[in-house]
PDB file of C-alpha atoms and ligand atoms in Angstrom:
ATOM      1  CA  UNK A  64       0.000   0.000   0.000  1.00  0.00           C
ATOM      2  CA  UNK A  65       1.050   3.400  -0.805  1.00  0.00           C
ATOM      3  CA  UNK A  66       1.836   5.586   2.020  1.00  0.00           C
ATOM      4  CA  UNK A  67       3.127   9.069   1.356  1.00  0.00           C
ATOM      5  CA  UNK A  68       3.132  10.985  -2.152  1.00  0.00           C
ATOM      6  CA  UNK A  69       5.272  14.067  -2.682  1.00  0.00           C
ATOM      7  CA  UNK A  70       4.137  16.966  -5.183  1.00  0.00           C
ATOM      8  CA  UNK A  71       6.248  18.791  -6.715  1.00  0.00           C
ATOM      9  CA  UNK A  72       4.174  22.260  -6.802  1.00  0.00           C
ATOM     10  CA  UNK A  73       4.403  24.529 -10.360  1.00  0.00           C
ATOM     11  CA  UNK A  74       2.937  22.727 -12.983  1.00  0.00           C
ATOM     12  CA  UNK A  75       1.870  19.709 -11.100  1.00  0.00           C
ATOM     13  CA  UNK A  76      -0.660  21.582  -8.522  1.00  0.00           C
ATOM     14  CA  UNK A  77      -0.840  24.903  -9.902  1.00  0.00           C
ATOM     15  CA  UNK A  78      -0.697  26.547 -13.129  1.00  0.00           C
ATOM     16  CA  UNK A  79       2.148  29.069 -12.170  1.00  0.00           C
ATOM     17  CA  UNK A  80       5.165  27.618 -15.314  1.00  0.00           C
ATOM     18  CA  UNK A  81       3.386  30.069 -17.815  1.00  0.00           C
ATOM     19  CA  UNK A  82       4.594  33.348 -15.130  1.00  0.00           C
ATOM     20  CA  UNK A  83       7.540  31.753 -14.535  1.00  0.00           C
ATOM     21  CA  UNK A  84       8.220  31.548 -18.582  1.00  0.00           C
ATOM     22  CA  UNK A  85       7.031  35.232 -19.383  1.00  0.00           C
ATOM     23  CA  UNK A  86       9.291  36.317 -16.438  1.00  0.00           C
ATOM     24  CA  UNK A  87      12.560  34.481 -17.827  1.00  0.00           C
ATOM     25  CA  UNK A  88      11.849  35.867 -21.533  1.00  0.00           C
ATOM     26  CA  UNK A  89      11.396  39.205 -20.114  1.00  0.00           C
ATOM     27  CA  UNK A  90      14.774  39.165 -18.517  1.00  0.00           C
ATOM     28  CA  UNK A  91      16.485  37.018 -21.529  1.00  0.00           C
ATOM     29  CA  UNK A  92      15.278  39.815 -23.795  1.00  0.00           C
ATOM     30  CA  UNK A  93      16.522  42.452 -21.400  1.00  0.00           C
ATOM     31  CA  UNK A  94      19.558  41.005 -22.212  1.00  0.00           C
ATOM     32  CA  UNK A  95      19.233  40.734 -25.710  1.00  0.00           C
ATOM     33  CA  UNK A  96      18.876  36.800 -25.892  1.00  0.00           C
ATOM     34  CA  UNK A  97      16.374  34.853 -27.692  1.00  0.00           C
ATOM     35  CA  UNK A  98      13.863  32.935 -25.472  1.00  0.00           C
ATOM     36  CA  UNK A  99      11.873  30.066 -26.918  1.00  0.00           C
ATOM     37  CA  UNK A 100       9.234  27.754 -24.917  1.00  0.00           C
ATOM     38  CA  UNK A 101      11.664  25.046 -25.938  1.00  0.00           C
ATOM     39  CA  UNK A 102      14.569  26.953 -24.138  1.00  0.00           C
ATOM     40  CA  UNK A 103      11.186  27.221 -20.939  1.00  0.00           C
ATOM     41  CA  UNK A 104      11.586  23.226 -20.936  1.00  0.00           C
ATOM     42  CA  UNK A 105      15.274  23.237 -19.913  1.00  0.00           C
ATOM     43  CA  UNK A 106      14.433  25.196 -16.711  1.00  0.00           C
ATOM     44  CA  UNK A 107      11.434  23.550 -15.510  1.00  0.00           C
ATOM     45  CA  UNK A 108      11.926  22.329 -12.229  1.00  0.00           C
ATOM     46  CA  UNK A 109      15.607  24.121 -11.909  1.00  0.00           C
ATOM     47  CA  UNK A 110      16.271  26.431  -9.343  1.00  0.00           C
ATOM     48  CA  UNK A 111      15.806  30.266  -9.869  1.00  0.00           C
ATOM     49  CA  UNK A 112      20.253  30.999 -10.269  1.00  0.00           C
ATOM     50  CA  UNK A 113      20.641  27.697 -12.090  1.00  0.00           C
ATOM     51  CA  UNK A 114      17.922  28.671 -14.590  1.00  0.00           C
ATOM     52  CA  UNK A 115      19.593  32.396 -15.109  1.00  0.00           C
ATOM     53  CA  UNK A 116      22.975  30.159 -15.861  1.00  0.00           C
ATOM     54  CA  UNK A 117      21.208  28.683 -18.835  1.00  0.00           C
ATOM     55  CA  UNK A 118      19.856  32.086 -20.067  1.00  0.00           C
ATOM     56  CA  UNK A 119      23.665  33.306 -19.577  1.00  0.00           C
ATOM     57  CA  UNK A 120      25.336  30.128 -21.344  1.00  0.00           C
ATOM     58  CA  UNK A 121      22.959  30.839 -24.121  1.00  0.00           C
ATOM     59  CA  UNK A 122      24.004  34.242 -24.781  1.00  0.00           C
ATOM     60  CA  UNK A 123      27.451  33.674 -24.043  1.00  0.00           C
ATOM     61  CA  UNK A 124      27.420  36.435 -21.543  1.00  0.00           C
ATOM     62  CA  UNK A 125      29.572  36.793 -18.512  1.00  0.00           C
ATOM     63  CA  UNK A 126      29.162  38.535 -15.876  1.00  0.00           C
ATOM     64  CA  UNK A 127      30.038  39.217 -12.003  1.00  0.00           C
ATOM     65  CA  UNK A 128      28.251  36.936  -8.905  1.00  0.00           C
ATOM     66  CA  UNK A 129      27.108  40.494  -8.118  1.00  0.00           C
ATOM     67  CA  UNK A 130      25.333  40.761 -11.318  1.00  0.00           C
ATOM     68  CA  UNK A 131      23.592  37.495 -11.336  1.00  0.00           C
ATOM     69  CA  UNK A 132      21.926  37.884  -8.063  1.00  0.00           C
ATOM     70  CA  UNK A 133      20.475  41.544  -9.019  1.00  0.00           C
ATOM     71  CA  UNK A 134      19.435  39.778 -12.694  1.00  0.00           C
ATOM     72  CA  UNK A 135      17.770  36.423 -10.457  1.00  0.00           C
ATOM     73  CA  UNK A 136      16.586  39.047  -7.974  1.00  0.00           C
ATOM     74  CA  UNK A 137      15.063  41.355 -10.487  1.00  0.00           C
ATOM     75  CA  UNK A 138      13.415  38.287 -12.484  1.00  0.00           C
ATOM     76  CA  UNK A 139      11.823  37.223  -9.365  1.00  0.00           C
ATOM     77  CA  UNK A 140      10.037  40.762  -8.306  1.00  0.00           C
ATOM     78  CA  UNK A 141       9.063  40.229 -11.958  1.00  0.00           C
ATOM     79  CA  UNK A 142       7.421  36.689 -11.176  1.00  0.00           C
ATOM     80  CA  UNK A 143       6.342  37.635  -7.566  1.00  0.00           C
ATOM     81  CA  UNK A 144       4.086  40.525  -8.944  1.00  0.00           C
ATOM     82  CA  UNK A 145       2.486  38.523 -11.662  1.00  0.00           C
ATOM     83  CA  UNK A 146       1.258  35.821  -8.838  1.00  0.00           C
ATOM     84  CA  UNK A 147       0.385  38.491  -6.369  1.00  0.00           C
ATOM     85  CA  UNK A 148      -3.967  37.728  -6.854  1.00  0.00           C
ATOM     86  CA  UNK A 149      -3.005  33.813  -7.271  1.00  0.00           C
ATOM     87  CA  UNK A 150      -6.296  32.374  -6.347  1.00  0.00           C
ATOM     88  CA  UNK A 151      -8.148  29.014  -6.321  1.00  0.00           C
ATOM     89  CA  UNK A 152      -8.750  29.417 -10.322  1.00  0.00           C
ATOM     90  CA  UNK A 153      -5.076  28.451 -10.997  1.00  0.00           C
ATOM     91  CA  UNK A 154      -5.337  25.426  -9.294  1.00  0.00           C
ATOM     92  CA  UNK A 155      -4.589  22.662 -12.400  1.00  0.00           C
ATOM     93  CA  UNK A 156      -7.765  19.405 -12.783  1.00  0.00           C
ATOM     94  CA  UNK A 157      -7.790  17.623 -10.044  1.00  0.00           C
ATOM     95  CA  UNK A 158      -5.501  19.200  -8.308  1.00  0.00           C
ATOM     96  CA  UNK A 159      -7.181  19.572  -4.844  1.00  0.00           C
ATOM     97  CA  UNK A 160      -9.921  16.214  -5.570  1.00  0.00           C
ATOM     98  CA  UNK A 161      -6.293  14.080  -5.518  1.00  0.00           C
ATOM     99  CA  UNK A 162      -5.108  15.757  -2.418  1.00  0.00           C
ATOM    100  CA  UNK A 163      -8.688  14.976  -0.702  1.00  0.00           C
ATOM    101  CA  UNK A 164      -8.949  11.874  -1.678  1.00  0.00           C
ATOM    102  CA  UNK A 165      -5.399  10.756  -0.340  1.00  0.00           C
ATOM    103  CA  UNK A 166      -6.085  12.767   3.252  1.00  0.00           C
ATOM    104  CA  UNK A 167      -9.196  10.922   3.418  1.00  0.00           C
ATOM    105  CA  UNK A 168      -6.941   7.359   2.948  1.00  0.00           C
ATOM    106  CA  UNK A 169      -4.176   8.392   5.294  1.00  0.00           C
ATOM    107  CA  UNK A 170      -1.589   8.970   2.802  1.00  0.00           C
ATOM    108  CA  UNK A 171       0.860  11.045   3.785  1.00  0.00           C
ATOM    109  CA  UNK A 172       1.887  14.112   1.977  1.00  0.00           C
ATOM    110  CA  UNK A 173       4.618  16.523   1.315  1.00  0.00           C
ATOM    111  CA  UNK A 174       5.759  19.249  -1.267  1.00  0.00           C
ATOM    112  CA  UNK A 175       8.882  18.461  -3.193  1.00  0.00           C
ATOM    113  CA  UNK A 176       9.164  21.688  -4.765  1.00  0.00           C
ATOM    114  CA  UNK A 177      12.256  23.505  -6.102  1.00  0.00           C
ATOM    115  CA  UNK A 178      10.495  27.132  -5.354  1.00  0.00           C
ATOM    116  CA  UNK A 179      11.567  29.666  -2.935  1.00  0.00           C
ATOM    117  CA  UNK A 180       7.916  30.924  -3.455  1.00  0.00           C
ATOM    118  CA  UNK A 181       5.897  27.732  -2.723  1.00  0.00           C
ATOM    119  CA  UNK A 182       4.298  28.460   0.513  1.00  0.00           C
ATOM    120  CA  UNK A 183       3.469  31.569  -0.323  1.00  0.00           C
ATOM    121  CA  UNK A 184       1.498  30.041  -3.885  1.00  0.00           C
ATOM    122  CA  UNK A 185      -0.009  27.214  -1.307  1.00  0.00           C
ATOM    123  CA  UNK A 186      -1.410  30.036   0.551  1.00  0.00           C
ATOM    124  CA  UNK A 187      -2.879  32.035  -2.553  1.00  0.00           C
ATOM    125  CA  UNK A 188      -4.530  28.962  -3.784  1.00  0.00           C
ATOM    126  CA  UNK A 189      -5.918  27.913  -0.651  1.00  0.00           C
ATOM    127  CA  UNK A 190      -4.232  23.971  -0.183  1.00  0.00           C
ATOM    128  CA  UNK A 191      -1.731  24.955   2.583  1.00  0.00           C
ATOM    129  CA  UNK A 192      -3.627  22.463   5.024  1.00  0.00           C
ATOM    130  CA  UNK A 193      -3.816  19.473   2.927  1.00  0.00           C
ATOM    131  CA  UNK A 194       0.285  19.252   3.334  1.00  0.00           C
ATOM    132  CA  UNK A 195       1.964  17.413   6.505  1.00  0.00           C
ATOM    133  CA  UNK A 196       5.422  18.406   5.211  1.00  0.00           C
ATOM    134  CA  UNK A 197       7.089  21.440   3.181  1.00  0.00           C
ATOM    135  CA  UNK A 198      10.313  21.014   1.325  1.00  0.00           C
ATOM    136  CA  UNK A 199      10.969  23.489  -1.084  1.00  0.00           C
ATOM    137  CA  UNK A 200      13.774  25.652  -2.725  1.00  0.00           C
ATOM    138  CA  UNK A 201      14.454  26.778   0.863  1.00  0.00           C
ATOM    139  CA  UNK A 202      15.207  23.510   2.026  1.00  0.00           C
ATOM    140  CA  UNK A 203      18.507  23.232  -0.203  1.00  0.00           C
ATOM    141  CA  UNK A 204      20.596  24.708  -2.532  1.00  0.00           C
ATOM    142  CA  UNK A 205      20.401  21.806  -4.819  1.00  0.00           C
ATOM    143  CA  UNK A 206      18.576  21.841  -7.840  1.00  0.00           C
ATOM    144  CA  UNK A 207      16.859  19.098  -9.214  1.00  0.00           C
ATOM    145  CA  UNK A 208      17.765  16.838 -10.989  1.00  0.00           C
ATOM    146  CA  UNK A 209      19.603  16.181  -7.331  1.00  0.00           C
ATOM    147  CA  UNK A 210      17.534  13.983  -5.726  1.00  0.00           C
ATOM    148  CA  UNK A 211      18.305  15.993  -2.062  1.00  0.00           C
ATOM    149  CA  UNK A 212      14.357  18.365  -2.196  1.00  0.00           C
ATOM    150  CA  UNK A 213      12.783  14.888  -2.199  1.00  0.00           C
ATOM    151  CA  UNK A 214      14.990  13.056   0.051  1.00  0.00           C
ATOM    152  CA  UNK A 215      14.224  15.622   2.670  1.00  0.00           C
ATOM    153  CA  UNK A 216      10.632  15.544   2.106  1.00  0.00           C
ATOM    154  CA  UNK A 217      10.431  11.679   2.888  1.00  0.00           C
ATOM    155  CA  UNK A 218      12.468  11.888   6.015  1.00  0.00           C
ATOM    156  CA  UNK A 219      10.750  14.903   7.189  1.00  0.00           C
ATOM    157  CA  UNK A 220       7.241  12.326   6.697  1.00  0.00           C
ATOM    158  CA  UNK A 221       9.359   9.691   8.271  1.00  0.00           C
ATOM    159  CA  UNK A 222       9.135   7.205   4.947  1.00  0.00           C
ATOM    160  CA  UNK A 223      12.067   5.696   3.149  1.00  0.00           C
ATOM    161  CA  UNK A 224      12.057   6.889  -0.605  1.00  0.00           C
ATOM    162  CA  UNK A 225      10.858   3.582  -1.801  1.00  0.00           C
ATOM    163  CA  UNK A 226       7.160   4.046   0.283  1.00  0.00           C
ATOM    164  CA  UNK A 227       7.001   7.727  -1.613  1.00  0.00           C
ATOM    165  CA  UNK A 228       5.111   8.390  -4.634  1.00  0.00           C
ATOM    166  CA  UNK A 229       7.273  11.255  -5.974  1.00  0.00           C
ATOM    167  CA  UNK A 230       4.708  13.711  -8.651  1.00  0.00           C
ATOM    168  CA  UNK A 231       6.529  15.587 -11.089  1.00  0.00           C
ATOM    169  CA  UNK A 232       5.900  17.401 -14.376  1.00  0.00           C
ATOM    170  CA  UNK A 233       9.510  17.854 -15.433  1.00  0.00           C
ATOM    171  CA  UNK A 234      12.149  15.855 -17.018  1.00  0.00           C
ATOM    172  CA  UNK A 235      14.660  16.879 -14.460  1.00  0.00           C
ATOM    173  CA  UNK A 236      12.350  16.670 -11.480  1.00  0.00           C
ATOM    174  CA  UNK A 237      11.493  12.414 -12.275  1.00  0.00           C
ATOM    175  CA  UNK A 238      15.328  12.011 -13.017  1.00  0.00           C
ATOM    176  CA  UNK A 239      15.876  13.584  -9.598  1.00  0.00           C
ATOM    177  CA  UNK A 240      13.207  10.968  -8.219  1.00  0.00           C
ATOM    178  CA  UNK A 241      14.618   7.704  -9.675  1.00  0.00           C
ATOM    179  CA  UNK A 242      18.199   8.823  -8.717  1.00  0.00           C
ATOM    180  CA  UNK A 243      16.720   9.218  -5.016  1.00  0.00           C
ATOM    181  CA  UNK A 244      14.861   5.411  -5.023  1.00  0.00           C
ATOM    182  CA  UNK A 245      11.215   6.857  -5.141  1.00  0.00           C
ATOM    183  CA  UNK A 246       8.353   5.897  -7.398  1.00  0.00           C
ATOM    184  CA  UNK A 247       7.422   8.011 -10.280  1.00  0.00           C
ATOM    185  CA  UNK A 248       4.065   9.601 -10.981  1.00  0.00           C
ATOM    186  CA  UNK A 249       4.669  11.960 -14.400  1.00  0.00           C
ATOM    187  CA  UNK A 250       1.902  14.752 -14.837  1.00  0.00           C
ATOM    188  CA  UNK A 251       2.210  15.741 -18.834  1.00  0.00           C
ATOM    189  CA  UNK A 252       3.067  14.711 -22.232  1.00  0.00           C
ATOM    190  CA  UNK A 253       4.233  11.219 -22.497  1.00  0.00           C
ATOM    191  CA  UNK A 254       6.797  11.677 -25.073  1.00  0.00           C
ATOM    192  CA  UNK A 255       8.162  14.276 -23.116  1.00  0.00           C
ATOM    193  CA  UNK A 256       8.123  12.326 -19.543  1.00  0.00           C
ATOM    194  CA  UNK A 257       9.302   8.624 -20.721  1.00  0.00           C
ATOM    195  CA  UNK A 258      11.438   8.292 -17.816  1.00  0.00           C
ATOM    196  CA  UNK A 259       8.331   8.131 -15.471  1.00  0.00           C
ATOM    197  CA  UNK A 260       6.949   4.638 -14.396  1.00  0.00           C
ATOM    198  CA  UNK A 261       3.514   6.054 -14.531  1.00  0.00           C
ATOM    199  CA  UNK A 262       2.292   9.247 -16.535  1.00  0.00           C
ATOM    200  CA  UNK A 263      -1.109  10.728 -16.724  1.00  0.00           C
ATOM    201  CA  UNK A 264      -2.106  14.100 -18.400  1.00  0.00           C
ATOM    202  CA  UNK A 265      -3.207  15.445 -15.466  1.00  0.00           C
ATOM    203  CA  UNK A 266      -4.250  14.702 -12.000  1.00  0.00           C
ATOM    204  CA  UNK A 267      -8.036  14.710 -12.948  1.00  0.00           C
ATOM    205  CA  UNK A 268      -6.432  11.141 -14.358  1.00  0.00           C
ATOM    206  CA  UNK A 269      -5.773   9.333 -11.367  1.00  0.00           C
ATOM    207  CA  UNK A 270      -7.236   8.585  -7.637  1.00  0.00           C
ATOM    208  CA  UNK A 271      -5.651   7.165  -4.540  1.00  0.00           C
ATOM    209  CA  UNK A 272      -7.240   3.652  -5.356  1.00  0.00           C
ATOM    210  CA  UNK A 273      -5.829   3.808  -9.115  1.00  0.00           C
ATOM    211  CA  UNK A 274      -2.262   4.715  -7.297  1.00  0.00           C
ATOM    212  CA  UNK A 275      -2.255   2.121  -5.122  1.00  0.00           C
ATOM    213  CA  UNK A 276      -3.434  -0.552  -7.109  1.00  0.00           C
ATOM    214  CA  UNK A 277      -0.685   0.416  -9.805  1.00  0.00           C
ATOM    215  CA  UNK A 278       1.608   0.653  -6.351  1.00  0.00           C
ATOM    216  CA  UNK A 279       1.160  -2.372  -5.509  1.00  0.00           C
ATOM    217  CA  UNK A 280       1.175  -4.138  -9.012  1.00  0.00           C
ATOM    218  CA  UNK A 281       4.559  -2.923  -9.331  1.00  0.00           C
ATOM    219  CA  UNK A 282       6.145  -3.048  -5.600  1.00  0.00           C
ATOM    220  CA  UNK A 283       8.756  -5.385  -6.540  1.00  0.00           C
ATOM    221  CA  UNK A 284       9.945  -5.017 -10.303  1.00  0.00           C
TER     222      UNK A 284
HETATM  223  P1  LIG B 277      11.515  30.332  -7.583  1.00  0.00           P
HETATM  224  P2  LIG B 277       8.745  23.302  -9.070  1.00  0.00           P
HETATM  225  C1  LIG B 277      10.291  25.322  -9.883  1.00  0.00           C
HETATM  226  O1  LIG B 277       9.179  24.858  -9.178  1.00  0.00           O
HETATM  227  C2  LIG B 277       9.890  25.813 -11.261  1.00  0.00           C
HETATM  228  O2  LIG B 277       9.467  24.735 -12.082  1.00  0.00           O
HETATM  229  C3  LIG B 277      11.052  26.489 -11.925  1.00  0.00           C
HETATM  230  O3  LIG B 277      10.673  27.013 -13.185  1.00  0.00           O
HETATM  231  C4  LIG B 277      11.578  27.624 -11.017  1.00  0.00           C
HETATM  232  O4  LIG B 277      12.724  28.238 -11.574  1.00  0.00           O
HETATM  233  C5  LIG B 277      11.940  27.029  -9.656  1.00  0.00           C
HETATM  234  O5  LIG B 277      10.796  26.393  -9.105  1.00  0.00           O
HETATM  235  C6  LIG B 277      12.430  28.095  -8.675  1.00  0.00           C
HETATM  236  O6  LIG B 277      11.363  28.955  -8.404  1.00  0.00           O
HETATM  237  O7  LIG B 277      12.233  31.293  -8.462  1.00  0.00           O
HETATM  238  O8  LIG B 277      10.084  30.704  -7.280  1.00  0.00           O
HETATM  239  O9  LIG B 277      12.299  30.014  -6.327  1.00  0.00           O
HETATM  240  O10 LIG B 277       8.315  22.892 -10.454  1.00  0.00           O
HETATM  241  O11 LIG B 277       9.962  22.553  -8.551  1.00  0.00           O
HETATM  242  O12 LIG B 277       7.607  23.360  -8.077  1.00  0.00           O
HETATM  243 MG1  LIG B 278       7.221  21.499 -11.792  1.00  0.00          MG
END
């Protein structure tokens, strides 16, 4: 039986990757470098100064540590005012349902989410309560795909990373999972997410019973 699932929070929970892209591309054209939604991919899941390295690497622009926390710091009052009225609506299908329906079967649950903002969001949309543990981008300096943002989050549930269902809608967030020893929920495009064990569009797709039953189909492979 499943006991514990860990969410990772933009994109998964709550619609907040499509702020977090207009905010990069506003800064990458501040700069003068191209931003594509393709380029958006590479920094989903990735922490707010490793994502600004990308944009840097890109346009083969150097600059001082100085520099790149004013640039991070100045994209982030960018992305911080565009959530400010985050309410309930941004909440992605089935998004709170899931959450109910594992409280209601004693699952335990924590956010694995690489976002200094994620309390905050959980707040705005109204699921703070639904949440037993919080690890999130203040937690650790390591970015996914480092498994360390999920490792926390199981020991601060007191499971073992094999009892956790890890949820993730990026590529580097379920690599981060499998190098940790959790189970793999992908919320997306299946081309995109192959790596995951299971993958649904989104969370409207799934229950707790569908979970476990998959769980415990698949315990020992
Ligand atoms: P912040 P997740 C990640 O959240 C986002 O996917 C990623 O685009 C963002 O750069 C990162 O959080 C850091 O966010 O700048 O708010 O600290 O998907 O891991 O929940
Ligand atoms: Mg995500």
């Amino acid at each position: 039986m499943i006991t514990a699932c860990i969410f990772d929070l933009d994109g998964v929970i709550v619609d907040t990757a499509k702020f977090h892209y207009l905010a990069w591309k506003r800064l990458a054209e501040h700069l003068g470098v191209e931003f594509s939604e393709e380029d958006n991919e590479h920094l989903k899941g990735v922490s707010r100064m490793q994502s600004l390295e990308y944009i840097l690497l890109k346009g083969g622009i150097q600059i001082s540590n100085e520099e790149k926390l004013r640039l991070a710091t100045l994209k982030n009052e960018w992305y911080v005012e565009s959530i400010k009225h985050i309410d309930t609506t941004e909440i992605l299908p089935g998004g709170e349902e899931l959450l109910k329906d594992l409280k209601k079967n004693q699952i335990k649950i924590s956010l694995g989410s690489a976002s200094k903002n994620a309390i905050a969001i959980l707040n705005g949309i109204g699921l703070m309560s639904y949440f037993d543990f919080i690890s999130d981008g203040n937690s650790t300096d390591k970015s996914k795909p480092d498994p360390e943002v999920f490792l926390i989050a199981a020991k601060g549930m007191g499971k073992l990373p094999e009892e956790c269902i890890v949820v993730e809608d990026s590529i580097k967030g379920i690599e981060a999972a499998k190098v940790g020893g959790f189970r793999t929920l992908g919320i997306g495009d299946a081309e995109v997410l192959s790596d995951a064990e299971y993958i649904v569009k989104d969370l409207a797709q799934v229950s707790w019973e569908e979970l476990n039953n998959w769980y415990n189909k698949t315990k020992n492979i």
